[in-house]
XYZ file of C-alpha atoms in Angstrom:
762
model
C 136.094 101.627 83.814
C 139.234 102.236 85.915
C 139.011 106.003 86.021
C 139.163 107.606 89.462
C 137.246 110.808 89.944
C 137.360 113.528 92.555
C 133.912 113.473 94.142
C 132.184 116.692 95.104
C 132.530 117.271 98.853
C 129.826 118.876 100.979
C 130.995 120.152 104.345
C 129.162 119.923 107.636
C 128.937 123.717 107.607
C 127.065 123.597 104.303
C 124.672 120.992 105.666
C 123.925 122.951 108.820
C 123.532 126.252 106.977
C 121.055 124.612 104.646
C 119.175 123.226 107.619
C 119.099 126.635 109.263
C 117.409 128.174 106.223
C 114.558 125.678 106.161
C 112.531 127.068 109.050
C 112.361 130.663 107.708
C 111.569 129.330 104.247
C 108.725 127.234 105.576
C 107.393 130.172 107.556
C 107.421 132.390 104.484
C 105.469 129.879 102.456
C 103.005 129.445 105.303
C 102.417 133.208 105.331
C 101.575 133.042 101.625
C 99.072 130.247 102.209
C 97.563 131.867 105.271
C 96.845 128.497 106.922
C 98.396 126.375 109.654
C 97.884 122.643 110.160
C 100.100 120.143 111.951
C 101.167 116.819 110.546
C 98.765 114.315 112.115
C 99.988 110.948 110.814
C 100.497 108.292 113.483
C 103.894 106.561 113.335
C 104.422 103.052 114.732
C 108.057 102.403 113.828
C 110.642 103.791 116.232
C 108.311 103.830 119.243
C 108.678 101.667 122.340
C 106.666 98.494 121.812
C 105.089 100.034 118.709
C 102.930 102.356 120.814
C 102.618 104.939 118.042
C 103.173 108.706 118.009
C 101.994 111.689 115.984
C 104.476 112.413 113.187
C 104.765 116.060 114.202
C 105.884 114.936 117.675
C 108.622 112.455 116.720
C 112.226 113.051 117.744
C 113.701 110.977 114.936
C 113.884 110.874 111.130
C 110.965 109.023 109.557
C 109.245 109.125 106.165
C 105.844 107.723 105.244
C 104.072 106.559 102.093
C 100.367 105.958 101.516
C 98.819 103.720 98.799
C 98.387 106.653 96.402
C 102.079 107.549 96.652
C 103.092 103.918 96.182
C 100.887 103.710 93.099
C 102.506 106.751 91.517
C 105.991 105.522 92.319
C 105.062 102.280 90.486
C 107.936 100.253 91.996
C 109.244 97.276 90.035
C 110.373 95.636 93.277
C 110.164 96.243 97.008
C 113.674 97.715 97.116
C 112.752 100.045 94.259
C 110.245 101.761 96.559
C 112.980 102.502 99.115
C 114.379 105.127 96.723
C 111.599 107.381 97.996
C 113.122 107.368 101.518
C 115.739 110.127 102.034
C 119.194 108.885 102.954
C 118.622 105.447 101.418
C 120.584 104.186 98.415
C 118.766 101.209 96.862
C 120.279 99.337 93.915
C 117.133 97.673 92.595
C 118.612 96.942 89.164
C 119.062 93.276 90.147
C 115.394 92.441 89.504
C 112.459 91.602 91.745
C 114.832 90.305 94.453
C 118.472 90.536 95.442
C 118.939 94.285 95.891
C 121.835 96.104 97.511
C 120.561 98.690 100.002
C 122.605 101.216 101.975
C 121.655 104.041 104.324
C 123.336 107.231 105.538
C 126.801 106.319 104.317
C 127.015 103.149 106.412
C 129.196 100.862 104.270
C 127.033 97.947 103.192
C 128.822 97.091 99.971
C 126.357 94.319 99.096
C 122.996 92.894 100.191
C 121.577 95.091 103.007
C 123.488 94.708 106.297
C 121.857 97.773 107.899
C 118.234 97.213 106.843
C 115.343 95.543 108.704
C 111.828 95.038 107.322
C 108.808 94.669 109.586
C 105.124 93.915 109.003
C 102.785 95.584 111.479
C 105.896 96.232 113.584
C 107.229 92.634 113.713
C 110.613 91.899 112.012
C 110.407 89.354 109.199
C 113.827 87.822 109.978
C 116.101 87.767 113.003
C 119.142 89.390 111.375
C 119.464 92.025 108.676
C 120.945 90.006 105.829
C 122.961 86.952 104.866
C 125.013 86.187 101.792
C 122.550 86.023 98.878
C 119.721 87.217 101.104
C 118.391 90.631 102.052
C 114.963 91.096 103.533
C 113.259 92.941 100.665
C 113.703 89.724 98.649
C 110.994 88.000 100.699
C 108.454 90.824 100.692
C 106.213 91.804 97.762
C 104.211 95.013 97.469
C 100.558 94.671 96.509
C 97.143 96.197 97.205
C 97.081 94.910 100.806
C 99.511 97.614 102.011
C 97.946 100.464 104.003
C 101.101 102.501 104.627
C 104.895 102.362 104.699
C 107.175 103.912 107.323
C 110.924 104.372 106.881
C 112.982 105.089 110.021
C 116.664 105.994 109.763
C 118.849 105.639 112.836
C 117.477 107.125 116.032
C 115.557 104.914 118.481
C 115.670 101.962 116.078
C 118.924 100.939 117.782
C 117.054 100.310 121.058
C 113.527 99.114 120.286
C 112.277 96.006 118.472
C 115.024 94.311 116.474
C 117.563 96.951 117.540
C 118.297 98.225 114.016
C 120.815 101.114 113.905
C 120.350 101.680 110.160
C 117.055 101.596 108.253
C 113.816 100.053 109.497
C 110.974 99.869 106.970
C 107.591 98.976 108.430
C 104.689 97.856 106.234
C 101.262 98.273 107.812
C 98.630 95.972 106.333
C 95.125 97.149 105.544
C 92.448 96.156 108.055
C 88.773 95.505 107.605
C 86.077 97.918 108.778
C 82.314 98.183 109.075
C 81.811 98.514 105.306
C 82.621 95.859 102.720
C 84.944 97.328 100.108
C 87.542 96.180 97.661
C 89.568 96.659 94.515
C 90.406 94.579 91.466
C 93.123 95.595 89.008
C 94.709 94.211 85.842
C 98.119 95.406 84.627
C 99.891 94.814 81.331
C 102.968 96.335 79.707
C 105.094 96.675 76.593
C 107.214 93.755 77.891
C 104.187 91.434 78.071
C 103.474 91.701 81.796
C 100.208 90.083 82.867
C 99.214 90.790 86.457
C 95.955 90.627 88.401
C 95.604 92.223 91.856
C 92.697 92.093 94.260
C 91.802 93.088 97.805
C 88.566 92.745 99.793
C 87.799 93.828 103.354
C 84.831 94.119 105.656
C 83.055 92.825 108.721
C 82.850 89.133 109.655
C 80.864 89.480 112.877
C 80.373 91.947 115.689
C 83.782 93.549 116.410
C 85.485 91.105 114.015
C 86.907 92.233 110.673
C 88.842 90.773 107.757
C 91.061 91.769 104.857
C 92.118 89.374 102.101
C 94.131 90.147 99.009
C 96.953 89.224 96.717
C 98.099 88.935 93.135
C 99.158 86.593 90.361
C 101.625 87.750 87.700
C 104.061 86.697 85.018
C 106.272 88.267 82.347
C 109.498 87.632 80.424
C 110.938 90.702 82.165
C 112.290 93.923 80.710
C 115.528 92.016 80.084
C 113.922 89.331 77.933
C 115.374 85.883 78.646
C 113.224 84.156 75.958
C 111.042 82.553 78.627
C 108.767 83.620 81.482
C 111.513 84.785 83.820
C 109.281 86.637 86.309
C 106.396 84.689 87.751
C 104.571 84.417 91.028
C 101.576 84.797 93.267
C 100.817 85.979 96.775
C 97.880 85.710 99.160
C 97.367 87.634 102.413
C 94.690 87.389 105.074
C 94.480 89.809 107.999
C 91.936 89.308 110.816
C 91.105 91.839 113.530
C 89.111 91.354 116.727
C 88.283 94.392 118.824
C 87.523 94.277 122.555
C 86.414 96.899 125.025
C 89.965 97.514 126.165
C 92.095 96.066 123.407
C 92.558 94.539 119.985
C 94.061 91.386 118.474
C 95.237 91.382 114.870
C 96.650 88.273 113.151
C 97.842 87.806 109.580
C 99.542 85.396 107.244
C 101.145 86.184 103.903
C 101.974 83.283 101.555
C 104.239 84.026 98.589
C 105.747 82.096 95.688
C 107.409 84.676 93.464
C 110.706 84.857 91.612
C 112.464 86.691 88.811
C 115.700 86.567 86.863
C 118.703 87.778 88.839
C 120.079 90.620 86.738
C 123.864 90.839 87.012
C 126.682 93.026 85.687
C 127.584 92.372 82.063
C 130.211 93.579 79.589
C 129.838 97.284 78.839
C 132.440 97.170 76.050
C 130.620 94.737 73.750
C 128.022 97.074 72.221
C 125.079 95.460 74.022
C 121.662 97.045 74.685
C 122.298 98.177 78.245
C 118.612 98.625 79.082
C 117.358 95.229 77.883
C 120.333 92.844 77.574
C 120.149 89.387 79.146
C 122.936 86.838 78.743
C 120.637 84.147 80.113
C 118.363 82.578 77.513
C 116.850 79.288 76.459
C 120.259 77.950 75.408
C 121.754 78.488 78.881
C 118.631 78.098 81.030
C 119.467 74.590 82.303
C 122.743 73.127 83.513
C 123.801 69.787 84.979
C 126.055 70.480 87.964
C 128.066 68.214 90.253
C 126.762 68.614 93.811
C 129.112 66.509 95.954
C 132.448 64.715 96.069
C 130.775 61.419 95.147
C 130.212 62.682 91.622
C 126.431 63.012 91.936
C 124.901 65.613 89.641
C 121.655 67.525 89.378
C 120.040 69.539 86.601
C 119.040 73.038 87.734
C 116.600 75.383 85.978
C 117.926 78.944 86.120
C 114.563 80.370 85.139
C 113.870 80.442 88.896
C 116.280 83.364 89.386
C 116.000 84.918 92.837
C 112.828 84.819 94.869
C 110.813 83.595 97.799
C 108.650 80.539 98.324
C 107.341 80.737 101.853
C 105.155 82.519 104.349
C 105.337 85.383 106.818
C 102.779 85.342 109.629
C 102.312 87.467 112.695
C 100.163 88.955 115.409
C 99.724 92.413 116.870
C 98.112 92.438 120.317
C 97.324 95.417 122.542
C 95.335 95.539 125.789
C 94.858 98.223 128.420
C 94.535 97.029 131.999
C 93.614 98.864 135.148
C 95.428 101.946 136.390
C 96.759 102.839 132.919
C 98.923 99.772 132.261
C 99.130 98.787 128.557
C 100.403 95.411 127.329
C 101.592 95.093 123.717
C 102.919 92.059 121.893
C 104.171 91.833 118.327
C 105.263 88.474 116.983
C 106.345 87.166 113.610
C 107.007 83.748 112.089
C 108.815 83.385 108.762
C 109.588 80.107 107.040
C 110.475 79.174 103.470
C 113.081 79.042 100.714
C 114.956 82.124 99.488
C 116.909 80.495 96.665
C 119.204 82.043 94.064
C 119.931 80.769 90.570
C 122.217 83.141 88.689
C 124.224 83.279 85.473
C 127.246 85.261 86.657
C 130.048 86.788 84.542
C 133.701 86.049 85.292
C 136.161 88.675 84.093
C 136.126 90.617 80.846
C 134.572 89.808 77.503
C 137.111 89.374 74.687
C 136.953 89.344 70.900
C 136.358 86.012 69.203
C 139.460 86.745 67.103
C 141.651 86.604 70.240
C 140.123 83.274 71.243
C 140.438 81.948 67.696
C 144.147 82.731 67.747
C 144.505 80.967 71.087
C 142.787 77.745 70.001
C 144.168 77.928 66.447
C 140.759 77.450 64.880
C 137.265 78.878 64.442
C 135.083 79.783 67.425
C 131.777 77.935 67.233
C 128.760 77.522 69.491
C 127.023 74.351 70.603
C 124.252 75.272 68.187
C 126.709 75.230 65.291
C 127.152 78.978 64.693
C 130.616 80.162 63.697
C 131.396 83.515 65.273
C 132.843 86.459 63.394
C 136.164 87.885 64.541
C 134.501 90.991 65.988
C 131.974 89.008 68.054
C 132.545 88.797 71.806
C 132.941 85.761 74.052
C 133.103 85.560 77.835
C 133.243 83.180 80.767
C 130.014 82.870 82.725
C 129.095 80.610 85.630
C 125.882 78.987 86.832
C 125.563 79.829 90.530
C 123.204 77.833 92.743
C 122.259 78.938 96.265
C 119.597 76.903 98.062
C 118.711 78.765 101.245
C 116.063 77.559 103.690
C 115.339 80.102 106.407
C 113.199 80.240 109.515
C 112.642 83.024 112.020
C 110.457 83.492 115.078
C 110.487 86.876 116.812
C 108.479 88.282 119.702
C 108.468 91.822 121.078
C 106.578 92.055 124.388
C 106.235 95.358 126.215
C 104.455 96.841 129.210
C 103.816 100.596 129.429
C 102.426 103.056 131.938
C 102.252 106.818 132.325
C 103.486 108.117 135.674
C 102.677 111.553 137.106
C 101.128 112.570 133.763
C 104.668 113.198 132.484
C 106.611 109.967 132.141
C 105.543 107.347 129.582
C 107.647 104.401 130.727
C 107.981 101.157 128.758
C 109.614 97.888 129.782
C 110.280 95.523 126.872
C 111.470 91.978 126.188
C 112.545 91.105 122.633
C 113.410 87.526 121.682
C 114.246 85.903 118.379
C 115.228 82.490 117.084
C 116.392 82.262 113.475
C 118.178 79.726 111.318
C 119.572 79.018 107.868
C 120.234 75.817 105.938
C 122.552 76.531 102.992
C 123.734 74.663 99.920
C 125.948 76.586 97.494
C 127.497 75.640 94.204
C 129.260 78.754 92.923
C 131.377 79.207 89.838
C 130.746 76.302 87.451
C 132.390 78.333 84.649
C 131.530 77.838 80.997
C 132.422 79.682 77.781
C 129.578 81.564 76.061
C 128.871 83.790 73.095
C 128.524 87.251 74.671
C 125.333 88.385 72.978
C 121.696 88.613 74.016
C 120.610 85.088 75.074
C 123.921 83.803 73.733
C 124.679 80.091 73.356
C 127.385 77.991 75.001
C 130.547 77.731 72.948
C 131.590 74.347 71.615
C 132.442 72.096 74.612
C 135.983 71.781 73.307
C 136.464 75.496 74.080
C 137.005 75.985 77.804
C 137.125 78.934 80.212
C 140.876 78.287 80.462
C 141.102 79.037 76.732
C 139.265 82.333 77.281
C 141.613 83.173 80.170
C 144.671 82.460 78.017
C 143.250 84.801 75.374
C 142.811 87.679 77.845
C 139.602 86.839 79.695
C 139.010 84.915 82.909
C 138.744 81.215 83.778
C 136.278 81.683 86.633
C 136.423 79.904 89.984
C 134.567 77.376 92.118
C 133.258 77.317 95.660
C 130.850 74.948 97.376
C 129.144 75.066 100.736
C 126.807 72.993 102.866
C 126.079 74.760 106.135
C 123.539 75.095 108.907
C 123.276 77.842 111.478
C 121.016 78.623 114.418
C 120.904 81.827 116.446
C 119.036 82.968 119.524
C 118.812 86.501 120.892
C 117.284 87.931 124.055
C 117.047 91.656 124.710
C 115.599 93.815 127.469
C 114.870 97.477 126.880
C 113.655 100.360 129.014
C 112.330 103.668 127.714
C 111.050 106.875 129.248
C 109.325 109.618 127.280
C 109.361 112.586 129.659
C 106.995 115.430 128.783
C 108.788 118.212 130.643
C 106.131 120.782 129.732
C 103.823 121.571 126.821
C 106.755 122.397 124.528
C 109.623 120.144 125.595
C 109.952 116.360 125.676
C 112.961 114.189 126.486
C 113.136 110.603 125.168
C 115.526 108.115 126.764
C 116.097 104.446 126.013
C 118.542 101.660 126.804
C 118.833 98.071 125.543
C 120.853 95.058 126.644
C 121.016 92.147 124.221
C 122.763 88.791 124.139
C 123.215 86.439 121.206
C 124.151 82.783 120.844
C 125.134 81.384 117.436
C 125.932 77.796 116.502
C 127.272 77.105 113.025
C 128.558 74.102 111.106
C 129.903 74.187 107.549
C 131.387 71.922 104.892
C 133.173 73.893 102.168
C 134.826 72.922 98.909
C 138.406 71.849 98.340
C 140.812 73.129 95.667
C 138.318 75.484 94.026
C 135.627 72.909 93.313
C 132.030 74.081 93.034
C 130.606 71.664 95.588
C 131.156 70.815 99.283
C 133.791 68.105 99.634
C 132.111 66.121 102.419
C 134.505 67.154 105.191
C 133.320 69.377 108.021
C 135.485 72.507 108.134
C 133.699 74.592 110.773
C 131.834 73.612 113.921
C 131.572 76.473 116.361
C 129.477 78.279 118.922
C 129.806 81.929 119.869
C 128.150 84.081 122.510
C 128.204 87.828 123.009
C 126.256 90.655 124.594
C 126.071 94.397 123.995
C 124.355 97.563 125.209
C 122.666 100.186 123.014
C 121.200 103.479 124.152
C 119.635 106.657 122.833
C 118.645 110.116 124.038
C 116.472 112.583 122.178
C 114.992 116.027 122.807
C 111.952 117.454 121.031
C 110.979 121.138 121.120
C 107.574 122.200 119.811
C 108.391 125.738 118.737
C 104.758 126.399 117.817
C 101.776 124.525 116.395
C 103.545 124.174 113.048
C 107.213 123.775 113.873
C 109.282 121.326 115.849
C 113.007 120.806 116.330
C 114.670 117.650 117.627
C 118.146 116.436 118.478
C 119.186 112.852 119.164
C 122.169 110.668 119.918
C 122.127 106.895 119.592
C 124.684 104.153 120.013
C 123.885 100.886 118.308
C 125.629 97.731 117.222
C 125.574 94.961 114.661
C 126.254 91.413 115.837
C 128.059 88.988 113.509
C 125.862 86.471 111.744
C 126.376 83.105 110.089
C 128.509 84.267 107.154
C 130.701 86.339 109.475
C 131.293 83.227 111.582
C 132.366 81.298 108.484
C 134.837 84.078 107.617
C 136.003 84.299 111.264
C 134.892 87.929 111.479
C 133.458 87.843 114.985
C 133.802 91.492 115.995
C 130.680 93.468 116.887
C 130.295 96.566 114.714
C 129.564 99.739 116.685
C 127.547 102.601 115.184
C 127.340 106.061 116.774
C 124.843 108.545 115.327
C 124.013 112.196 115.958
C 120.934 113.884 114.488
C 119.463 117.389 114.361
C 116.090 117.802 112.692
C 113.415 120.333 111.787
C 109.731 119.495 111.225
C 107.248 121.933 109.762
C 103.657 121.349 108.691
C 100.970 123.633 107.295
C 98.044 123.359 104.909
C 100.255 123.875 101.870
C 103.758 123.006 102.947
C 105.356 120.166 104.931
C 109.074 119.664 105.437
C 111.120 117.162 107.413
C 114.862 117.875 107.340
C 117.497 115.989 109.296
C 121.232 116.616 109.548
C 123.170 113.529 110.626
C 126.656 112.375 111.525
C 127.689 108.777 112.153
C 130.757 106.646 112.745
C 131.017 102.916 112.095
C 133.491 100.059 112.037
C 133.054 97.340 109.435
C 134.580 94.557 107.336
C 134.557 94.206 103.552
C 134.721 90.991 101.543
C 132.952 89.582 98.475
C 132.023 85.946 97.840
C 133.885 84.911 94.692
C 135.755 88.208 94.530
C 139.428 88.881 93.888
C 139.602 92.156 95.853
C 141.526 92.123 99.133
C 139.323 91.852 102.236
C 139.719 94.657 104.752
C 138.637 95.880 108.168
C 137.946 99.607 108.252
C 136.187 102.486 109.986
C 134.077 105.202 108.388
C 132.285 108.418 109.145
C 129.478 110.134 107.275
C 127.673 113.434 107.580
C 124.730 114.642 105.579
C 121.380 116.329 105.279
C 118.129 114.551 104.399
C 115.178 116.441 102.921
C 111.569 115.248 102.704
C 109.258 118.084 101.624
C 105.946 118.657 99.842
C 104.038 121.768 98.800
C 100.565 122.221 97.308
C 99.099 125.191 95.458
C 95.637 124.428 94.152
C 95.842 121.481 91.752
C 99.651 121.493 91.743
C 101.644 119.366 94.170
C 105.447 119.098 94.275
C 107.420 116.636 96.396
C 111.169 116.737 96.964
C 113.148 114.046 98.744
C 116.826 113.290 98.873
C 120.135 113.559 100.645
C 123.465 115.316 100.342
C 126.247 113.582 102.250
C 129.990 113.271 102.692
C 131.517 109.889 103.550
C 135.079 108.925 104.377
C 137.121 105.861 105.303
C 138.976 107.028 108.427
C 140.930 103.853 109.245
C 141.661 100.688 107.271
C 143.910 97.651 107.227
C 144.631 98.780 103.646
C 146.447 102.067 104.282
C 145.824 103.466 100.795
C 142.056 103.366 101.395
C 142.200 105.871 104.262
C 140.587 109.117 103.117
C 138.609 107.399 100.368
C 134.860 107.621 99.876
C 132.581 104.807 101.053
C 131.856 102.490 98.145
C 128.698 102.647 95.992
C 126.874 105.507 97.718
C 126.505 108.900 95.968
C 127.341 112.229 97.574
C 123.903 113.424 96.572
C 120.676 112.002 95.225
C 117.341 113.754 94.850
C 113.902 112.894 93.542
C 111.536 115.659 92.384
C 107.880 114.709 91.839
C 105.437 117.275 90.414
C 101.769 116.434 89.812
C 98.689 118.230 88.479
C 95.081 117.326 89.328
C 92.300 117.948 86.804
C 88.771 116.904 85.868
C 87.614 115.672 82.482
C 84.038 114.473 82.108
C 83.221 112.057 84.936
C 86.895 111.397 85.619
C 89.197 112.976 88.166
C 92.698 112.842 86.776
C 96.290 113.357 87.834
C 99.229 113.940 85.538
C 102.452 113.201 87.396
C 106.162 112.986 86.734
C 109.374 112.234 88.596
C 112.986 113.227 88.035
C 115.786 111.393 89.836
C 119.317 112.791 90.026
C 122.207 110.593 91.203
C 125.810 111.721 91.718
C 128.989 109.826 90.833
C 129.925 106.885 93.015
C 132.852 104.557 93.429
C 132.285 100.835 92.948
C 135.050 99.817 95.356
C 136.796 100.975 98.513
C 139.981 101.559 96.501
C 138.040 104.312 94.682
C 139.343 103.119 91.307
C 136.031 102.148 89.664
C 134.058 105.240 88.711
C 130.293 104.829 88.412
C 129.126 107.969 86.567
C 126.264 110.225 87.620
C 122.936 109.815 85.876
C 119.365 111.081 85.665
C 116.133 109.147 85.293
C 112.693 110.483 84.358
C 109.256 108.911 84.799
C 105.837 110.039 83.590
C 102.312 108.899 84.398
C 98.594 109.553 84.123
C 95.804 108.461 86.484
C 92.056 108.639 85.855
C 89.392 107.759 88.435
C 85.620 107.809 87.819
C 82.964 108.209 90.510
C 81.632 104.824 89.415
C 84.868 103.243 90.698
C 86.574 102.528 87.376
C 90.179 103.734 87.235
C 93.102 103.732 84.821
C 96.822 104.306 85.189
C 99.439 104.690 82.465
C 103.029 104.769 83.706
C 106.223 105.169 81.678
C 109.388 104.318 83.572
C 112.779 105.689 82.481
C 111.332 107.876 79.728
C 114.738 108.854 78.328
C 115.981 105.230 78.386
C 118.861 106.178 80.688
C 121.679 103.654 81.102
C 122.662 104.682 84.631
C 125.172 102.214 86.100
C 124.367 101.108 89.657
C 127.327 98.792 90.230
C 130.523 97.647 88.575
C 131.660 94.060 88.962
C 132.145 93.455 92.713
C 133.864 90.132 92.025
C 136.358 91.618 89.533
C 136.503 95.419 89.890
C 139.056 95.836 87.097
C 136.809 94.274 84.446
C 134.659 96.537 82.217
C 131.446 94.986 83.544
C 128.551 96.858 85.095
C 124.859 96.631 85.912
C 122.701 99.416 84.453
C 119.193 100.349 85.512
C 116.349 98.796 83.528
C 115.478 100.357 80.186
C 112.349 102.270 79.254
C 109.057 100.464 79.872
C 105.356 101.272 79.720
C 102.658 99.833 81.987
C 98.879 100.128 81.786
C 96.509 99.308 84.654
C 92.724 99.226 84.648
C 90.647 98.438 87.696
C 87.535 98.926 89.753
C 87.059 100.150 93.327
C 83.822 98.997 94.906
C 81.882 98.930 98.151
C 78.766 97.009 99.187
C 75.501 98.953 99.285
């Protein structure tokens, strides 16, 4: 596992030369097709107050997905879908929740510190991520989604939440004049049972509704011997139209969880696509929760998930003389808990442990292990996390002199967390699928003495509250028919109060003594400037600079890392759209300062600065029944400064120098059915699992295949095979112990079948 590689480097010259070739290529293809059409999608994300703009006119990098594209991607989690957005690296191998998501070489390292999710334009939480929490964990994809927008960089640093990295906006379906709906049942070769439904229509004059949701359960692709993935969700979206405006309100109630898939030993001959250490034997554990000796039995079948609600409103009214008032608000409340069975150090042979304890190695169930069996230290980690967030984005817009679209905005948020952690709780186990505890007389210290690891302990009881207020001003200046200049500036202040009780001497519970009680305040300015040139009806070119920032949050306060991270980004993009060919290509360069540390890790924490340059591609072409989509990124990242001198010049951890996804499809007709045969090929370059660049995560490929059939009567079928070749691509090493031969592969091959019915009232 400790095998440094020399990653392939791609220079800025290469990126810009590639970009320069795109416009002539697009023009040549357009000449073959003999047709010209502009891209006419309306984009909400990245616009002042969520005003919306035609995709062909944007001066920033954005990708979109419709329900048909989501269906063919067949994501196993929300983060899984983000792989379709160029420039985004999403490690969704952790299950239905708990992904690691990075964008454009910005060094996340864990969770998703540069990612914000919004519903109908309203952020679902006040800060990007916390320890054991990233926002995709509290959002589930179902049939209620109308479209998805993914904005990288650009004006995101100024508007709304002020996100300098990735903003993913989910637009919910709305009701219309006709009553229509869909029901769908899905099963799989891993015993998935899922029912989806959505219904929309008219309630009264100018009043419309949409309701939908799902219920599902399965043991998961990594079978834990019990129903490890289970949940349900219900959404209602109401719309009231007025002569000069509209009010839309929604609520989305979710109770859904799944096993938290973690790195495991890659040297023990395990099935890398389906292995689960957690099983019935290790599902429950009695754990001490305080210094008084009180204990509690926890059920680790709950894994990671979300039990709560996200509600919001989207209001827009036009007043006299061209003034437009917009308000987007969101309220999130619930529990985002984590129950994980986490490895500590390397697996070792039972023979080594037998020699250490001078006797046979047995399990609690009475099995005597063979010498060539493996044993390992694991720990039951408990994170109880209650969160609440209220955000409001109010804006007032007006067009002056038919040239200047000016927007004044006020963004406010209040968000909080109430944490209880019990981490570590090490125990010795048989390292096999669903392996049992070892005999209680055999301890993690015995495994450590034999060459493994004894584990650790850390406890926390903490509460934090934060309040932000931001003012922003934007001007979209239409200089003439071909040129537009976009300007924006944001001032934001934050106030954080935080109190924490941590453990003492490596115990896995808070010791009852307050260790931290603090309040911090700060303010920052972000700004952006963009230029858009409409070369002709088909082609546009844009350039943009943005300066954003990332305030510290609760976990940073606990670690006394109070610096504000600054992010500078430069972008140059080409947009082309015709009847048969669309391309969106963006070259980017960014600089960032950051801090790296891992809860429960033994790697040295460091402060460092990075830079990244790259080229994102998002293209599609159609020739008759054949459609081919290409998305991806080629990038070069570098640590430019670090408190660990040997890391300077290294590559940013986890993110590949290139990743691409190629999706061909073929439409056909058979009998009364319209069909589509589709496939996808994903190519991922080598990565490093740490900033020291000592843990090599090899390159890999993944292939998917599917078939869709839709009858005029409304009946439809979908058969989808994920990871056809059963690839064992490794997405992360062991962030807590980089030297150990542990890793987390992607999920193994699986097959899903859906059957459903689309209907409308006569």
